[in-house]
CSV table of C-alpha atoms in Angstrom, one decimal:
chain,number,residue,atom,x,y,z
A,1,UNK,CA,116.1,14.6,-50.7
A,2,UNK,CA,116.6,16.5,-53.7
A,3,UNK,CA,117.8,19.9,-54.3
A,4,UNK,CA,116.0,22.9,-56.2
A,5,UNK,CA,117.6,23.7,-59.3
A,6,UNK,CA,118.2,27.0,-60.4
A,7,UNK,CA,114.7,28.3,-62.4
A,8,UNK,CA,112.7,25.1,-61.2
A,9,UNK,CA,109.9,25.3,-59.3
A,10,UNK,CA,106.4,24.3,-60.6
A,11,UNK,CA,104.5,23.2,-57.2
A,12,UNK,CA,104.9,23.5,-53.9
A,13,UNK,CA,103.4,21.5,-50.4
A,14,UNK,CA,102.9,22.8,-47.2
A,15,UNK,CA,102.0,20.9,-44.2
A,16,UNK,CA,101.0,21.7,-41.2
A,17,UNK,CA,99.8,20.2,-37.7
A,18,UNK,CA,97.3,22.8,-36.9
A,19,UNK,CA,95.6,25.6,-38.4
A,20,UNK,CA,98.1,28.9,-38.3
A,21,UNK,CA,101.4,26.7,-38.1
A,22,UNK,CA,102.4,27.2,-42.2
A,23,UNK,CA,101.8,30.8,-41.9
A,24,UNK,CA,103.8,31.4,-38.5
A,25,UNK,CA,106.8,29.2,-39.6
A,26,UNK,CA,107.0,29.5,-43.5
A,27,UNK,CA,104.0,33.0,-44.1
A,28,UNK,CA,107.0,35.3,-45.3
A,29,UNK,CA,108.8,32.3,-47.5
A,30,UNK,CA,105.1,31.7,-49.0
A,31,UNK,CA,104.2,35.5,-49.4
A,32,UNK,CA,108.0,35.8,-51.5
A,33,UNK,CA,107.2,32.5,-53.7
A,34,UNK,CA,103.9,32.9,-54.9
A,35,UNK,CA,104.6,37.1,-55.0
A,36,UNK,CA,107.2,36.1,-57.7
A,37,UNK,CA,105.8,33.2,-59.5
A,38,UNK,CA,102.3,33.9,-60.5
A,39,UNK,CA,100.1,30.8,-60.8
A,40,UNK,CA,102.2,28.8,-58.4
A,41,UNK,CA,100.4,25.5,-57.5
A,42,UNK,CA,100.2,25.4,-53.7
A,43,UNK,CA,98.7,22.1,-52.1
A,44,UNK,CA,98.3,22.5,-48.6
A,45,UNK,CA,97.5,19.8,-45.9
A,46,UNK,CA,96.6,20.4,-42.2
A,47,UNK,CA,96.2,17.5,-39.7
A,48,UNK,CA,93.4,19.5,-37.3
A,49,UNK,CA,90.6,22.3,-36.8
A,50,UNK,CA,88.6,20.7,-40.0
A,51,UNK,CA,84.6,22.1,-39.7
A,52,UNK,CA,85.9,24.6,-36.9
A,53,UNK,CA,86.3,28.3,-37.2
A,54,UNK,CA,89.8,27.7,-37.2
A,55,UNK,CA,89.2,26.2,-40.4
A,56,UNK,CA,87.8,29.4,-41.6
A,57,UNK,CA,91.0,31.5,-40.6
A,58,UNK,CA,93.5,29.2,-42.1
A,59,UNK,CA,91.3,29.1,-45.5
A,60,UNK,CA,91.2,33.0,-45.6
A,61,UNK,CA,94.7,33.5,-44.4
A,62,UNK,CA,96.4,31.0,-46.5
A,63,UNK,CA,94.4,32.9,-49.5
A,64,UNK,CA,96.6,35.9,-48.5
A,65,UNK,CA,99.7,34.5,-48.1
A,66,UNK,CA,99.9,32.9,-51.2
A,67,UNK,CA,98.9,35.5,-53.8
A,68,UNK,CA,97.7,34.2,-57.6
A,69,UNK,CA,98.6,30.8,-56.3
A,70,UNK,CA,96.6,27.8,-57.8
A,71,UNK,CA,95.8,26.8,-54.0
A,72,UNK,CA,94.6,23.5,-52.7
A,73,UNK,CA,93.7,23.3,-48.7
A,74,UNK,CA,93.1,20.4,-46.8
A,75,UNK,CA,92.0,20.1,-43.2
A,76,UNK,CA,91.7,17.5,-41.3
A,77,UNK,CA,89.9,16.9,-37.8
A,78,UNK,CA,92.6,15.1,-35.8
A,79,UNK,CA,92.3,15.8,-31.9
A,80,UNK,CA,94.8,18.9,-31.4
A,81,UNK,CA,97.5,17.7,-28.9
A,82,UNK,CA,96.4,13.8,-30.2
A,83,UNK,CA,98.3,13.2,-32.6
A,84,UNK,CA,100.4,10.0,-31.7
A,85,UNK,CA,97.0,8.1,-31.3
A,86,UNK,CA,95.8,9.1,-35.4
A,87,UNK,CA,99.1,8.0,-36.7
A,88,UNK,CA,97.6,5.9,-39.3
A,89,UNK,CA,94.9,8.3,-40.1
A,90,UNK,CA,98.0,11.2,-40.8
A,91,UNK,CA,99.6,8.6,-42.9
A,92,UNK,CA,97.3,7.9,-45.1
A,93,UNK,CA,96.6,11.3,-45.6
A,94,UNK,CA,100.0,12.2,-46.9
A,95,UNK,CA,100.3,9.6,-49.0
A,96,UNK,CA,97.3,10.4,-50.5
A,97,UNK,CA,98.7,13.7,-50.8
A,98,UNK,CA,101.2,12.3,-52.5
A,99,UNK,CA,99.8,10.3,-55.0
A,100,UNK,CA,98.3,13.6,-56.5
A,101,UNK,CA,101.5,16.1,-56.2
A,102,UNK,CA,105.0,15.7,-57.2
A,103,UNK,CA,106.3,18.7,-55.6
A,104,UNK,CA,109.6,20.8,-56.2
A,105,UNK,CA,109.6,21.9,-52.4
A,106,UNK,CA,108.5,20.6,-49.0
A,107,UNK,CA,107.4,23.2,-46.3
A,108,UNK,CA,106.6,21.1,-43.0
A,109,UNK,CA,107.5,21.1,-39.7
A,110,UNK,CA,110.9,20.4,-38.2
A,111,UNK,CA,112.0,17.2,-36.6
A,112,UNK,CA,113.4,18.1,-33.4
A,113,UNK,CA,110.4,20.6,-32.6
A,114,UNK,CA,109.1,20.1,-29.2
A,115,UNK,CA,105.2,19.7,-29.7
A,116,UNK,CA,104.9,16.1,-30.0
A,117,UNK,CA,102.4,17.3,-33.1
A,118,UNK,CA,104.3,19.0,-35.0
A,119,UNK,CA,107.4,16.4,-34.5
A,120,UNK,CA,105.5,13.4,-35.5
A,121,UNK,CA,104.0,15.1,-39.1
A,122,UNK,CA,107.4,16.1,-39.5
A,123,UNK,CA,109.0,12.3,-39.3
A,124,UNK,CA,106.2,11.3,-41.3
A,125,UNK,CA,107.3,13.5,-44.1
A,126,UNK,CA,110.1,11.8,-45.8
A,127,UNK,CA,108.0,8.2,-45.4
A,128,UNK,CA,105.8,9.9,-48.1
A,129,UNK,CA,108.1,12.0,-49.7
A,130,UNK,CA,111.2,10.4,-50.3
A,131,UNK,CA,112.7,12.4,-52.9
A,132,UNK,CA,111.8,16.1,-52.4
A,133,UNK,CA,113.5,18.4,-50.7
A,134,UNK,CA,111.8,19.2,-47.1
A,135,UNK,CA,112.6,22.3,-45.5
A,136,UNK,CA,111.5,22.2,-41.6
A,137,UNK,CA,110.1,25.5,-40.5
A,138,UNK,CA,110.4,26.6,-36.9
A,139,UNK,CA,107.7,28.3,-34.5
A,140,UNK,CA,108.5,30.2,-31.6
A,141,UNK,CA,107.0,29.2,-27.9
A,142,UNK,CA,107.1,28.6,-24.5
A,143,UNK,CA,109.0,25.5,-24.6
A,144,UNK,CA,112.7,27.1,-25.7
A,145,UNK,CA,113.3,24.6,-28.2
A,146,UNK,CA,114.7,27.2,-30.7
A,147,UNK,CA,117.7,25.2,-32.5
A,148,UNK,CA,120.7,26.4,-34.8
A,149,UNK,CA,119.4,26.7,-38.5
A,150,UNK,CA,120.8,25.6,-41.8
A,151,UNK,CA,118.7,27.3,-44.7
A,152,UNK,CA,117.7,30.7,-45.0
A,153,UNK,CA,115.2,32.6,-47.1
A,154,UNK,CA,115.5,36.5,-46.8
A,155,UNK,CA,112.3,38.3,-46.2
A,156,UNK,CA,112.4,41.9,-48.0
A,157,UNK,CA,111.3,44.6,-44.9
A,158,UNK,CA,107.8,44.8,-46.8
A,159,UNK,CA,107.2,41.0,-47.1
A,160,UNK,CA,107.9,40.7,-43.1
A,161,UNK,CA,105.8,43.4,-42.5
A,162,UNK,CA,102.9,42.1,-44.6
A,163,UNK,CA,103.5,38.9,-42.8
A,164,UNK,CA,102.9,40.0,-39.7
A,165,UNK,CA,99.9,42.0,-40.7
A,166,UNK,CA,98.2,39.1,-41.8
A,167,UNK,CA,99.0,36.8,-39.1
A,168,UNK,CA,97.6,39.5,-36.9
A,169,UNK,CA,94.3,39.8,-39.2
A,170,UNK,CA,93.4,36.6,-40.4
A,171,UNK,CA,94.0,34.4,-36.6
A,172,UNK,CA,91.7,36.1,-34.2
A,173,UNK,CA,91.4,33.0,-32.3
A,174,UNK,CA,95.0,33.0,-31.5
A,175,UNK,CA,95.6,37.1,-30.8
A,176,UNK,CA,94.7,36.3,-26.7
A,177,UNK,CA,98.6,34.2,-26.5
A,178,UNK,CA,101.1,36.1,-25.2
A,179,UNK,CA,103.6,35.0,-27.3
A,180,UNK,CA,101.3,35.8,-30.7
A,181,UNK,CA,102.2,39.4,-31.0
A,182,UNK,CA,104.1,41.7,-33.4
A,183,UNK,CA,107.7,41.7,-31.7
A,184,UNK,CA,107.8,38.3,-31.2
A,185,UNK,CA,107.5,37.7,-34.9
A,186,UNK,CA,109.2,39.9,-36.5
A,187,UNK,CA,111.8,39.5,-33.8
A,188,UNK,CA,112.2,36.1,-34.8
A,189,UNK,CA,112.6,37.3,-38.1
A,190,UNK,CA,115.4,40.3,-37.3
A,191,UNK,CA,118.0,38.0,-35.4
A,192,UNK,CA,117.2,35.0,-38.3
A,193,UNK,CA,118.4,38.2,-41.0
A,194,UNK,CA,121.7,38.9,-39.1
A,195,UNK,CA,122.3,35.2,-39.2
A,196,UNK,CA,121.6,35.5,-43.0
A,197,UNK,CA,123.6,38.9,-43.5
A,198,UNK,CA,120.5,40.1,-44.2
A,199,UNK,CA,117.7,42.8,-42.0
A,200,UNK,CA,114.7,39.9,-42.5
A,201,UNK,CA,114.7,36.3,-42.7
A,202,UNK,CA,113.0,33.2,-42.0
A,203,UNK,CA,115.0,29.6,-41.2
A,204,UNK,CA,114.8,26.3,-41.7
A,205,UNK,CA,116.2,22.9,-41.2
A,206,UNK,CA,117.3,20.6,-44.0
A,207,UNK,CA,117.9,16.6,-42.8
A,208,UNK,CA,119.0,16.0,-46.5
A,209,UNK,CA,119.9,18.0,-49.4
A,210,UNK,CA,121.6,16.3,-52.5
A,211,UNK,CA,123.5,19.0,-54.8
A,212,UNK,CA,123.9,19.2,-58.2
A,213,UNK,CA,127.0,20.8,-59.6
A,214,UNK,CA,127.7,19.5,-62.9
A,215,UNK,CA,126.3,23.5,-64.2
């Protein structure tokens, strides 16, 4: 995988196994990109809710979180919770993705997270993708499979705030969970900062990242 270089970043893709996962795991990281890089492109691909309401939500929110972005969504209708029995059909997805994009940055899912859907679009990834940098984003829940970080990107107190707001807003089909509320969010966010010497943060997880020092 590839490293950003300072200044360079013309597109970006974001993948996600269901409809709200980009926006809990990578919503504040989004919000700072395309808040600072008008006309960002933004392909987005999402294995399940496709001709649902959920659908609907993730369209609208992922319009908010990525502000003046040239935005492309995708949503497929894999079985939530299914996933290991549509490998093919994920597959070909993302490499169709990636015969049209050629992305500076990867936001997908990490690895080693516990949902067996969000672990196997993130092994998928790098079959597609084999030289971008992918940064695994993490979502809180019931199963404790929080890990130990590598990459940080600080969240100014308004951009964690927003993200929040909107997560709230633009998911109503989600706001019945117990663990989709305000503090668990931004708490999330608060004990990534200290981790990051910072108030706000969100974290990722890097399998590879190749440097370039030359200057």
């Amino acid at each position: 995988m590839i490293g950003l270089r300072p200044g360079r970043l013309g597109g970006v893709v974001a993948l996600g196994a269901h409809c709200d996962d980009i926006a809990i795991g990578a919503g504040g990281t989004l919000l700072t990109l395309c808040g600072s890089r008008p006309g960002l492109k933004v392909d987005v691909l999402v294995l399940s809710g496709g001709g649902t309401p959920r659908e609907d939500e993730e369209r609208a929110a992922l319009n908010a979180f990525c502000p003046g972005a040239e935005l492309d969504v995708t949503v497929l209708k894999l079985p939530d919770g299914r996933f290991p029995a549509h490998w093919e059909e994920a597959k070909n997805a993302l490499e169709e993705l990636r015969r049209r994009t050629d992305p500076d940055l990867i936001l997908a899912p990490r690895t080693d997270d516990a949902h067996q859907d969000h672990r196997g679009l993130a092994k998928l990834v790098p079959t597609a993708f084999r030289d971008h940098l992918a940064l695994g984003y993490e979502i809180v829940k019931w199963d404790g499979d929080l890990g130990s970080p590598s990459v940080y990107q600080p969240l100014d107190d308004d951009v964690a705030e927003e993200k929040v707001r909107l997560l709230q807003a633009h998911y109503a089909s989600q706001r019945h969970r117990p663990w989709y509320d305000r503090e668990a969010f931004l708490g999330l966010a608060r004990i990534r900062g200290i981790e990051a010497a910072t108030k706000y943060a969100e974290a990722f997880f890097a399998k590879k990242l190749t440097l370039d020092l030359k200057g």
